[in-house]
Short mmCIF file of C-alpha atoms (C1' of nucleotides) in Angstrom, two decimals:
data_model
loop_
_atom_site.label_atom_id
_atom_site.label_comp_id
_atom_site.label_asym_id
_atom_site.label_seq_id
_atom_site.Cartn_x
_atom_site.Cartn_y
_atom_site.Cartn_z
CA UNK B 1 177.42 6.27 -8.82
CA UNK B 2 174.57 6.46 -11.25
CA UNK B 3 174.57 9.28 -13.57
CA UNK B 4 171.48 10.82 -15.19
CA UNK B 5 170.77 13.11 -17.99
CA UNK B 6 170.68 16.77 -17.33
CA UNK B 7 167.02 17.09 -18.12
CA UNK B 8 166.25 14.40 -15.67
CA UNK B 9 168.48 15.96 -12.94
CA UNK B 10 166.96 19.39 -13.58
CA UNK B 11 163.30 18.13 -12.89
CA UNK B 12 164.62 16.17 -9.89
CA UNK B 13 166.21 19.24 -8.37
CA UNK B 14 163.07 21.32 -9.13
CA UNK B 15 160.87 18.75 -7.39
CA UNK B 16 163.10 18.40 -4.38
CA UNK B 17 163.22 22.22 -4.04
CA UNK B 18 159.47 22.35 -4.08
CA UNK B 19 159.05 19.63 -1.34
CA UNK B 20 161.76 21.07 0.81
CA UNK B 21 160.41 24.50 0.37
CA UNK B 22 157.29 23.09 2.02
CA UNK B 23 159.09 21.28 4.67
CA UNK B 24 161.69 23.91 5.91
CA UNK B 25 160.40 27.11 4.26
CA UNK B 26 161.44 28.85 1.09
CA UNK B 27 163.64 31.31 2.90
CA UNK B 28 165.58 28.88 5.00
CA UNK B 29 166.14 26.30 2.20
CA UNK B 30 169.72 25.86 1.28
CA UNK B 31 171.25 24.43 -1.81
CA UNK B 32 173.05 21.76 0.36
CA UNK B 33 169.77 20.54 1.54
CA UNK B 34 168.35 20.28 -2.02
CA UNK B 35 171.60 18.46 -3.09
CA UNK B 36 171.28 15.99 -0.23
CA UNK B 37 167.63 15.20 -0.99
CA UNK B 38 168.47 14.61 -4.74
CA UNK B 39 171.48 12.51 -3.65
CA UNK B 40 174.31 14.57 -5.27
CA UNK B 41 176.84 17.00 -4.01
CA UNK B 42 176.09 20.72 -3.41
CA UNK B 43 178.16 21.98 -6.37
CA UNK B 44 176.48 19.51 -8.65
CA UNK B 45 173.29 21.58 -8.30
CA UNK B 46 175.19 24.62 -9.70
CA UNK B 47 176.07 22.56 -12.80
CA UNK B 48 172.35 22.46 -13.60
CA UNK B 49 171.41 25.91 -12.28
CA UNK B 50 174.22 28.37 -12.34
CA UNK B 51 172.67 30.40 -9.46
CA UNK B 52 170.06 29.71 -6.70
CA UNK B 53 167.88 32.48 -8.19
CA UNK B 54 167.67 30.60 -11.49
CA UNK B 55 166.66 27.58 -9.60
CA UNK B 56 163.79 29.47 -8.01
CA UNK B 57 162.95 30.78 -11.41
CA UNK B 58 162.57 27.22 -12.66
CA UNK B 59 160.50 26.25 -9.87
CA UNK B 60 158.19 29.24 -10.59
CA UNK B 61 157.80 28.13 -14.19
CA UNK B 62 157.11 24.55 -13.04
CA UNK B 63 154.44 25.72 -10.64
CA UNK B 64 152.99 28.09 -13.21
CA UNK B 65 152.46 25.26 -15.77
CA UNK B 66 150.57 23.19 -13.14
CA UNK B 67 148.48 26.02 -12.21
CA UNK B 68 147.49 26.96 -15.74
CA UNK B 69 146.65 23.48 -16.78
CA UNK B 70 144.67 22.87 -13.54
CA UNK B 71 142.45 25.87 -14.25
CA UNK B 72 142.00 24.83 -17.83
CA UNK B 73 140.87 21.40 -17.01
CA UNK B 74 138.62 22.63 -14.22
CA UNK B 75 136.81 25.13 -16.64
CA UNK B 76 135.98 22.37 -19.03
CA UNK B 77 134.33 20.13 -16.22
CA UNK B 78 130.91 21.78 -16.20
CA UNK B 79 128.73 23.62 -18.56
CA UNK B 80 127.13 25.93 -15.96
CA UNK B 81 129.00 28.73 -14.19
CA UNK B 82 128.35 27.69 -10.57
CA UNK B 83 129.54 24.22 -11.43
CA UNK B 84 132.60 25.65 -12.97
CA UNK B 85 133.29 27.80 -9.93
CA UNK B 86 133.07 24.81 -7.59
CA UNK B 87 135.36 22.87 -9.95
CA UNK B 88 137.94 25.59 -9.85
CA UNK B 89 137.93 25.77 -6.16
CA UNK B 90 138.17 21.86 -5.90
CA UNK B 91 140.88 21.76 -8.37
CA UNK B 92 142.98 24.48 -6.86
CA UNK B 93 142.58 22.83 -3.35
CA UNK B 94 143.71 19.40 -4.85
CA UNK B 95 146.78 21.13 -6.47
CA UNK B 96 147.70 22.66 -3.12
CA UNK B 97 147.34 19.23 -1.53
CA UNK B 98 149.75 17.73 -3.83
CA UNK B 99 152.07 20.68 -4.00
CA UNK B 100 151.72 22.25 -0.49
CA UNK B 101 154.62 24.51 -1.01
CA UNK B 102 152.51 26.75 -3.22
CA UNK B 103 150.94 29.10 -0.51
CA UNK B 104 154.37 29.40 1.28
CA UNK B 105 155.99 30.25 -2.03
CA UNK B 106 153.30 33.03 -2.81
CA UNK B 107 154.09 34.84 0.39
CA UNK B 108 157.78 34.16 1.01
CA UNK B 109 160.39 36.85 0.85
CA UNK B 110 162.61 34.77 -1.43
CA UNK B 111 160.40 35.93 -4.15
CA UNK B 112 160.27 39.58 -3.16
CA UNK B 113 164.07 39.76 -2.86
CA UNK B 114 166.29 39.86 -5.92
CA UNK B 115 165.00 42.38 -8.47
CA UNK B 116 161.40 41.20 -8.13
CA UNK B 117 161.64 38.53 -10.85
CA UNK B 118 159.73 35.66 -9.21
CA UNK B 119 157.46 38.14 -7.30
CA UNK B 120 156.09 39.33 -10.51
CA UNK B 121 155.64 35.87 -11.91
CA UNK B 122 153.58 34.63 -8.90
CA UNK B 123 151.67 37.91 -8.75
CA UNK B 124 150.69 37.32 -12.34
CA UNK B 125 149.45 33.79 -11.45
CA UNK B 126 147.13 35.38 -8.84
CA UNK B 127 145.88 37.87 -11.21
CA UNK B 128 145.24 35.13 -13.75
CA UNK B 129 143.41 33.16 -11.26
CA UNK B 130 141.37 36.25 -10.22
CA UNK B 131 140.42 37.03 -13.75
CA UNK B 132 139.24 33.45 -14.28
CA UNK B 133 137.22 33.45 -11.15
CA UNK B 134 135.77 36.83 -11.97
CA UNK B 135 134.78 35.76 -15.34
CA UNK B 136 132.94 32.63 -14.10
CA UNK B 137 131.15 34.79 -11.51
CA UNK B 138 130.05 37.27 -14.11
CA UNK B 139 128.65 34.50 -16.26
CA UNK B 140 126.68 33.10 -13.09
CA UNK B 141 125.25 36.67 -12.50
CA UNK B 142 124.05 36.73 -16.22
CA UNK B 143 122.41 33.35 -15.98
CA UNK B 144 120.68 34.36 -12.80
CA UNK B 145 122.37 31.74 -10.68
CA UNK B 146 124.19 34.38 -8.67
CA UNK B 147 122.83 37.66 -7.10
CA UNK B 148 122.25 40.56 -9.49
CA UNK B 149 124.48 43.45 -8.58
CA UNK B 150 127.18 41.14 -7.31
CA UNK B 151 130.56 42.62 -7.44
CA UNK B 152 132.40 39.91 -9.42
CA UNK B 153 135.91 41.33 -8.68
CA UNK B 154 135.44 41.48 -4.96
CA UNK B 155 133.65 38.17 -4.84
CA UNK B 156 136.55 36.61 -6.64
CA UNK B 157 138.99 38.06 -4.02
CA UNK B 158 136.87 36.57 -1.34
CA UNK B 159 137.05 33.02 -2.97
CA UNK B 160 140.88 33.46 -3.26
CA UNK B 161 141.07 34.48 0.48
CA UNK B 162 139.01 31.44 1.24
CA UNK B 163 141.40 29.14 -0.51
CA UNK B 164 144.50 30.73 0.90
CA UNK B 165 143.03 30.77 4.34
CA UNK B 166 141.97 27.10 4.55
CA UNK B 167 145.31 26.02 3.00
CA UNK B 168 147.26 28.11 5.73
CA UNK B 169 145.15 26.64 8.44
CA UNK B 170 145.60 23.12 6.96
CA UNK B 171 149.40 23.73 6.99
CA UNK B 172 149.50 25.26 10.53
CA UNK B 173 147.29 22.45 11.97
CA UNK B 174 149.81 19.81 10.71
CA UNK B 175 147.33 18.65 7.90
CA UNK B 176 144.99 16.98 10.34
CA UNK B 177 141.72 17.61 8.28
CA UNK B 178 140.73 17.06 4.72
CA UNK B 179 141.84 20.34 2.95
CA UNK B 180 139.56 19.72 -0.15
CA UNK B 181 136.31 18.73 1.83
CA UNK B 182 136.72 21.57 4.34
CA UNK B 183 137.47 24.08 1.55
CA UNK B 184 134.38 22.94 -0.31
CA UNK B 185 132.16 23.45 2.69
CA UNK B 186 133.56 26.90 3.24
CA UNK B 187 132.68 27.74 -0.33
CA UNK B 188 129.11 26.62 0.17
CA UNK B 189 128.83 28.71 3.30
CA UNK B 190 130.11 31.83 1.36
CA UNK B 191 127.79 31.21 -1.36
CA UNK B 192 124.77 31.07 0.88
CA UNK B 193 125.82 34.00 2.92
CA UNK B 194 125.57 34.73 6.53
CA UNK B 195 122.73 37.16 6.91
CA UNK B 196 119.13 36.03 7.37
CA UNK B 197 117.54 36.59 4.01
CA UNK B 198 114.22 37.94 5.16
CA UNK B 199 115.52 40.08 7.92
CA UNK B 200 118.67 41.73 6.66
CA UNK B 201 120.08 44.78 8.51
CA UNK T 1 176.52 58.42 23.25
CA UNK T 2 173.15 58.64 24.77
CA UNK T 3 172.42 55.86 27.26
CA UNK T 4 168.85 54.66 27.98
CA UNK T 5 167.40 52.58 30.71
CA UNK T 6 167.03 48.74 30.00
CA UNK T 7 163.39 48.93 29.85
CA UNK T 8 163.42 51.80 27.24
CA UNK T 9 165.87 49.92 25.16
CA UNK T 10 164.09 46.67 25.34
CA UNK T 11 160.93 48.09 23.91
CA UNK T 12 162.92 49.99 21.35
CA UNK T 13 164.47 46.82 20.20
CA UNK T 14 161.14 44.99 20.10
CA UNK T 15 159.59 47.60 18.08
CA UNK T 16 162.45 47.91 15.65
CA UNK T 17 162.18 44.02 15.23
CA UNK T 18 158.47 44.36 14.40
CA UNK T 19 158.95 46.99 11.79
CA UNK T 20 162.06 45.21 10.16
CA UNK T 21 160.13 41.97 10.28
CA UNK T 22 157.65 43.53 7.89
CA UNK T 23 160.33 45.27 5.79
CA UNK T 24 162.86 42.37 5.16
CA UNK T 25 160.84 39.39 6.41
CA UNK T 26 161.02 37.63 9.80
CA UNK T 27 163.27 34.79 8.35
CA UNK T 28 165.60 37.10 6.77
CA UNK T 29 166.03 39.58 9.68
CA UNK T 30 169.41 39.67 11.38
CA UNK T 31 170.34 41.04 14.78
CA UNK T 32 172.84 43.33 13.09
CA UNK T 33 169.95 45.05 11.20
CA UNK T 34 167.99 45.46 14.36
CA UNK T 35 170.93 46.95 16.09
CA UNK T 36 171.48 49.49 13.38
CA UNK T 37 167.78 50.49 13.19
CA UNK T 38 167.98 51.09 17.03
CA UNK T 39 171.31 52.85 16.72
CA UNK T 40 173.50 50.66 19.02
CA UNK T 41 176.12 48.02 18.27
CA UNK T 42 175.13 44.50 17.45
CA UNK T 43 176.46 42.94 20.81
CA UNK T 44 174.35 45.49 22.72
CA UNK T 45 171.26 43.80 21.53
CA UNK T 46 172.40 40.65 23.23
CA UNK T 47 172.82 42.54 26.54
CA UNK T 48 168.99 42.96 26.54
CA UNK T 49 167.98 39.67 24.85
CA UNK T 50 170.44 36.84 25.62
CA UNK T 51 169.47 35.10 22.39
CA UNK T 52 167.61 35.90 19.19
CA UNK T 53 164.96 33.33 20.23
CA UNK T 54 164.20 35.22 23.39
CA UNK T 55 163.79 38.47 21.35
CA UNK T 56 161.22 36.80 19.15
CA UNK T 57 159.59 35.55 22.27
CA UNK T 58 159.31 39.16 23.55
CA UNK T 59 157.92 40.22 20.09
CA UNK T 60 155.31 37.50 20.40
CA UNK T 61 154.27 38.69 23.85
CA UNK T 62 154.14 42.30 22.65
CA UNK T 63 151.94 41.35 19.66
CA UNK T 64 149.73 39.22 21.95
CA UNK T 65 149.02 42.11 24.29
CA UNK T 66 147.96 44.32 21.44
CA UNK T 67 145.66 41.66 19.88
CA UNK T 68 143.86 40.87 23.11
CA UNK T 69 143.33 44.64 24.04
CA UNK T 70 142.13 45.19 20.39
CA UNK T 71 139.48 42.41 20.64
CA UNK T 72 138.42 43.49 24.05
CA UNK T 73 137.79 47.14 23.08
CA UNK T 74 136.05 46.14 19.80
CA UNK T 75 133.64 43.78 21.77
CA UNK T 76 132.57 46.68 23.84
CA UNK T 77 131.86 48.89 20.99
CA UNK T 78 128.31 47.74 20.12
CA UNK T 79 125.39 46.09 21.86
CA UNK T 80 124.28 43.93 19.01
CA UNK T 81 126.15 40.87 17.72
CA UNK T 82 126.31 41.99 14.02
CA UNK T 83 127.74 45.35 15.14
CA UNK T 84 130.33 43.66 17.33
CA UNK T 85 131.25 41.38 14.39
CA UNK T 86 131.91 44.43 12.14
CA UNK T 87 133.77 46.07 15.00
CA UNK T 88 136.03 43.09 15.52
CA UNK T 89 136.90 42.94 11.80
CA UNK T 90 137.55 46.68 11.57
CA UNK T 91 139.71 46.71 14.74
CA UNK T 92 141.70 43.76 13.41
CA UNK T 93 142.34 45.40 10.09
CA UNK T 94 143.38 48.55 11.80
CA UNK T 95 145.80 46.71 14.04
CA UNK T 96 147.30 45.07 10.92
CA UNK T 97 147.65 48.45 9.37
CA UNK T 98 149.67 49.78 12.29
CA UNK T 99 151.51 46.55 12.80
CA UNK T 100 151.84 45.13 9.23
CA UNK T 101 154.37 42.41 10.42
CA UNK T 102 151.47 40.38 12.08
CA UNK T 103 150.36 38.32 9.01
CA UNK T 104 153.99 37.68 7.99
CA UNK T 105 154.87 36.56 11.61
CA UNK T 106 151.89 34.22 11.63
CA UNK T 107 153.05 32.12 8.66
CA UNK T 108 156.95 32.63 9.00
CA UNK T 109 159.09 29.61 9.62
CA UNK T 110 161.05 31.61 12.29
CA UNK T 111 158.10 30.67 14.64
CA UNK T 112 157.90 27.10 13.57
CA UNK T 113 161.58 26.48 14.11
CA UNK T 114 163.16 26.15 17.69
CA UNK T 115 160.99 23.83 19.67
CA UNK T 116 157.62 25.37 18.70
CA UNK T 117 157.63 27.94 21.27
CA UNK T 118 156.44 30.96 19.35
CA UNK T 119 154.45 28.77 16.91
CA UNK T 120 152.11 27.72 19.88
CA UNK T 121 151.96 31.19 21.09
CA UNK T 122 150.64 32.59 17.73
CA UNK T 123 148.37 29.50 17.18
CA UNK T 124 146.90 30.31 20.43
CA UNK T 125 146.11 33.88 19.38
CA UNK T 126 144.41 32.50 16.25
CA UNK T 127 142.32 30.17 18.22
CA UNK T 128 141.42 32.90 20.72
CA UNK T 129 140.21 35.12 17.76
CA UNK T 130 138.27 32.18 16.28
CA UNK T 131 136.51 31.48 19.39
CA UNK T 132 135.63 35.16 19.98
CA UNK T 133 134.28 35.45 16.44
CA UNK T 134 132.29 32.15 16.76
CA UNK T 135 130.73 33.51 20.03
CA UNK T 136 129.58 36.66 18.31
CA UNK T 137 128.16 34.80 15.43
CA UNK T 138 126.29 32.31 17.66
CA UNK T 139 124.75 35.26 19.44
CA UNK T 140 123.76 36.74 15.94
CA UNK T 141 122.04 33.52 15.08
CA UNK T 142 120.15 33.32 18.48
CA UNK T 143 119.02 36.94 17.98
CA UNK T 144 117.72 36.19 14.47
CA UNK T 145 120.10 38.64 12.75
CA UNK T 146 122.09 35.73 11.12
CA UNK T 147 120.81 32.61 9.40
CA UNK T 148 119.55 29.84 11.47
CA UNK T 149 121.49 26.74 11.13
CA UNK T 150 124.58 28.81 10.42
CA UNK T 151 127.69 26.76 11.08
CA UNK T 152 129.34 29.43 13.37
CA UNK T 153 132.82 27.76 13.62
CA UNK T 154 133.19 27.51 9.89
CA UNK T 155 131.77 31.07 9.47
CA UNK T 156 134.46 32.29 11.81
CA UNK T 157 137.19 30.62 9.70
CA UNK T 158 135.71 32.28 6.62
CA UNK T 159 136.02 35.78 8.30
CA UNK T 160 139.56 35.02 9.44
CA UNK T 161 140.51 33.95 6.01
CA UNK T 162 138.97 37.01 4.61
CA UNK T 163 141.08 39.21 6.94
CA UNK T 164 144.26 37.32 6.21
CA UNK T 165 143.55 37.42 2.58
CA UNK T 166 142.96 41.03 2.15
CA UNK T 167 145.97 41.71 4.37
CA UNK T 168 148.19 39.55 2.07
CA UNK T 169 146.87 41.10 -0.99
CA UNK T 170 147.43 44.59 0.50
CA UNK T 171 150.95 43.60 1.37
CA UNK T 172 151.75 42.14 -1.96
CA UNK T 173 150.06 45.12 -3.87
CA UNK T 174 152.55 47.52 -2.16
CA UNK T 175 149.75 48.84 -0.03
CA UNK T 176 148.19 50.75 -2.72
CA UNK T 177 144.59 50.43 -1.51
CA UNK T 178 142.84 51.12 1.96
CA UNK T 179 143.13 47.92 3.86
CA UNK T 180 140.32 48.73 6.24
CA UNK T 181 137.77 49.97 3.60
CA UNK T 182 138.43 47.11 1.30
CA UNK T 183 138.32 44.56 4.11
CA UNK T 184 134.88 45.99 5.37
CA UNK T 185 133.43 45.76 1.87
CA UNK T 186 134.48 42.04 1.54
CA UNK T 187 132.83 41.36 4.84
CA UNK T 188 129.60 42.82 3.74
CA UNK T 189 129.80 40.77 0.57
CA UNK T 190 130.26 37.62 2.60
CA UNK T 191 127.47 38.45 4.88
CA UNK T 192 125.07 38.97 1.95
CA UNK T 193 126.25 35.78 0.19
CA UNK T 194 126.80 35.13 -3.48
CA UNK T 195 123.73 33.06 -4.49
CA UNK T 196 120.54 34.41 -5.77
CA UNK T 197 118.17 34.27 -2.72
CA UNK T 198 115.06 33.19 -4.56
CA UNK T 199 116.60 30.66 -6.82
CA UNK T 200 119.26 28.83 -4.99
CA UNK T 201 120.83 25.64 -6.34
"C1'" DG A 1 188.37 0.82 -28.21
"C1'" DG A 2 190.02 5.21 -28.02
"C1'" DT A 3 188.26 10.02 -27.96
"C1'" DT A 4 185.04 13.33 -26.56
"C1'" DT A 5 181.49 15.07 -23.81
"C1'" DA A 6 179.43 16.36 -19.61
"C1'" DA A 7 177.68 14.82 -15.05
"C1'" DG A 8 179.95 14.27 -11.23
"C1'" DT A 9 183.56 15.13 -7.23
"C1'" DT A 10 186.80 17.43 -3.48
"C1'" DA A 11 188.46 21.44 -1.57
"C1'" DG A 12 188.30 25.65 -1.32
"C1'" DT A 13 186.45 31.24 -1.39
"C1'" DG A 14 184.63 35.54 0.86
"C1'" DA A 15 180.47 37.12 3.06
"C1'" DC A 16 177.28 36.83 6.59
"C1'" DC A 17 175.21 34.68 10.63
"C1'" DA A 18 174.36 34.32 15.96
"C1'" DC A 19 176.84 34.88 19.74
"C1'" DT A 20 181.20 35.81 23.09
"C1'" DC A 21 184.88 38.33 25.52
"C1'" DA A 22 187.43 41.81 27.47
"C1'" DC A 23 186.98 46.17 28.27
"C1'" DT A 24 185.07 51.38 28.71
"C1'" DC A 25 182.74 54.80 30.75
"C1'" DA A 26 178.43 57.48 32.05
"C1'" DC A 27 175.64 57.65 35.87
"C1'" DT A 28 173.93 56.66 40.76
"C1'" DT A 29 174.85 56.58 45.51
"C1'" DA A 30 177.31 56.14 50.09
"C1'" DT M 1 184.39 62.35 45.63
"C1'" DA M 2 185.40 57.70 45.26
"C1'" DA M 3 183.22 53.05 44.48
"C1'" DG M 4 180.04 50.31 42.14
"C1'" DT M 5 176.61 49.23 38.60
"C1'" DG M 6 175.27 48.29 34.09
"C1'" DA M 7 174.63 49.95 29.15
"C1'" DG M 8 177.70 50.41 25.89
"C1'" DT M 9 181.92 49.06 22.58
"C1'" DG M 10 185.50 46.76 19.22
"C1'" DA M 11 187.55 42.49 18.05
"C1'" DG M 12 186.77 38.29 17.66
"C1'" DT M 13 184.62 32.85 17.43
"C1'" DG M 14 182.93 29.02 14.96
"C1'" DG M 15 179.33 27.79 11.73
"C1'" DT M 16 176.77 28.13 7.40
"C1'" DC M 17 175.67 30.42 3.21
"C1'" DA M 18 176.00 30.76 -2.13
"C1'" DC M 19 179.27 29.98 -5.25
"C1'" DT M 20 183.96 28.63 -7.83
"C1'" DA M 21 188.27 26.12 -9.53
"C1'" DA M 22 190.35 22.16 -10.68
"C1'" DC M 23 189.99 17.57 -11.21
"C1'" DT M 24 187.64 12.69 -12.25
"C1'" DT M 25 185.13 9.38 -14.52
"C1'" DA M 26 180.79 7.28 -16.49
"C1'" DA M 27 178.44 7.20 -20.75
"C1'" DA M 28 177.85 8.50 -25.83
"C1'" DC M 29 179.93 8.35 -30.32
"C1'" DC M 30 182.74 7.33 -34.24
#
DNA sequence: GGTTTAAGTTAGTGACCACTCACTCACTTA
DNA sequence: TAAGTGAGTGAGTGGTCACTAACTTAAACC
């Protein structure tokens, strides 16, 4: 049997937990399944994470780092606000494509149970993303690219809902369409609006 | 001990399951919890539903009836398409407010497990709602209230995402804002669009 | 090359899960 | 009023869960 360093195993276990959270659901995932995927016995997992809760905490921290770095890189992509907005949405969709467990984790009861530890962590991620989006939108209004009088906070919630919605539909459909392309087209639609510009009610 | 007719008990059990699915999550809900909420012993539940799966099927059918009748009534509310669109969104939000388990049910793994029985049922509900929305949007385009060239199918997906998104945020926030009001304002924002009409990129 | 360290193992623990069985007793009806 | 029906019960069944105790052995270090 090939032994590995604790650091290596820890990341292996966290990554296996993430992919399995997508496959079987965060609430239905057992430590036994994680152990089998990694290729070790079930108690070996508890050598690296003394409880399942701490394993989920580590998963949360892992996802959080990926989210933060994704947003940071996207914000640096373009000088103008609307370009940054598109980059943020595209980057977030790409991250969900590579870590499809993210939406399921956000809404799972695994997080809400147990003293609200992870729930607050993920709620914090959502708030961070919302404030980043709202900031970019406010810049867009200032520079005249976006409607004056636009409610930036609400618009940011619309964009978050858009990403979550298309990710959920992608997941339920069995991933039979291109998540990033579809999401980008929905963003364009929202930016243009539905009403006829001349004859608004 | 107060005995009730089987019909009465069945609906009591289904309703308890729905409220508990919201409180503890569909995947974490046990038959014992349902029995306690109803006020009977755990085996008594199995007299009315011979397996937990059949109980979930009954819950699905119950929710389905409520959804269909909600859409039907909303469509009859207004003669013009945009009015019907607003009525549909408002009615859907009101239904979620009275049956908050609906979004959780849609995305729970309880449905996806077990031969995809309930999963298909709920996917069918979503498709039904999408086609109703797309139909109303197409009418709006024809009558000139909505942008010509509007992609009705994608716009319908945007509206579904909007409802789901605000419902999820409402749930995660501990229901500290008015779901219906907030949802209606997001709808208005999407209908107007984000871009500056004169100077679109 | 022997000792130490720590990543692994097997074999459990009690709690909870969906579900069953044998039985009871309230109510309807002949 | 006796018989039959069916909504209820208490006491289990086997299976799975998170987690633990005691032991083993591969690798790191001197």
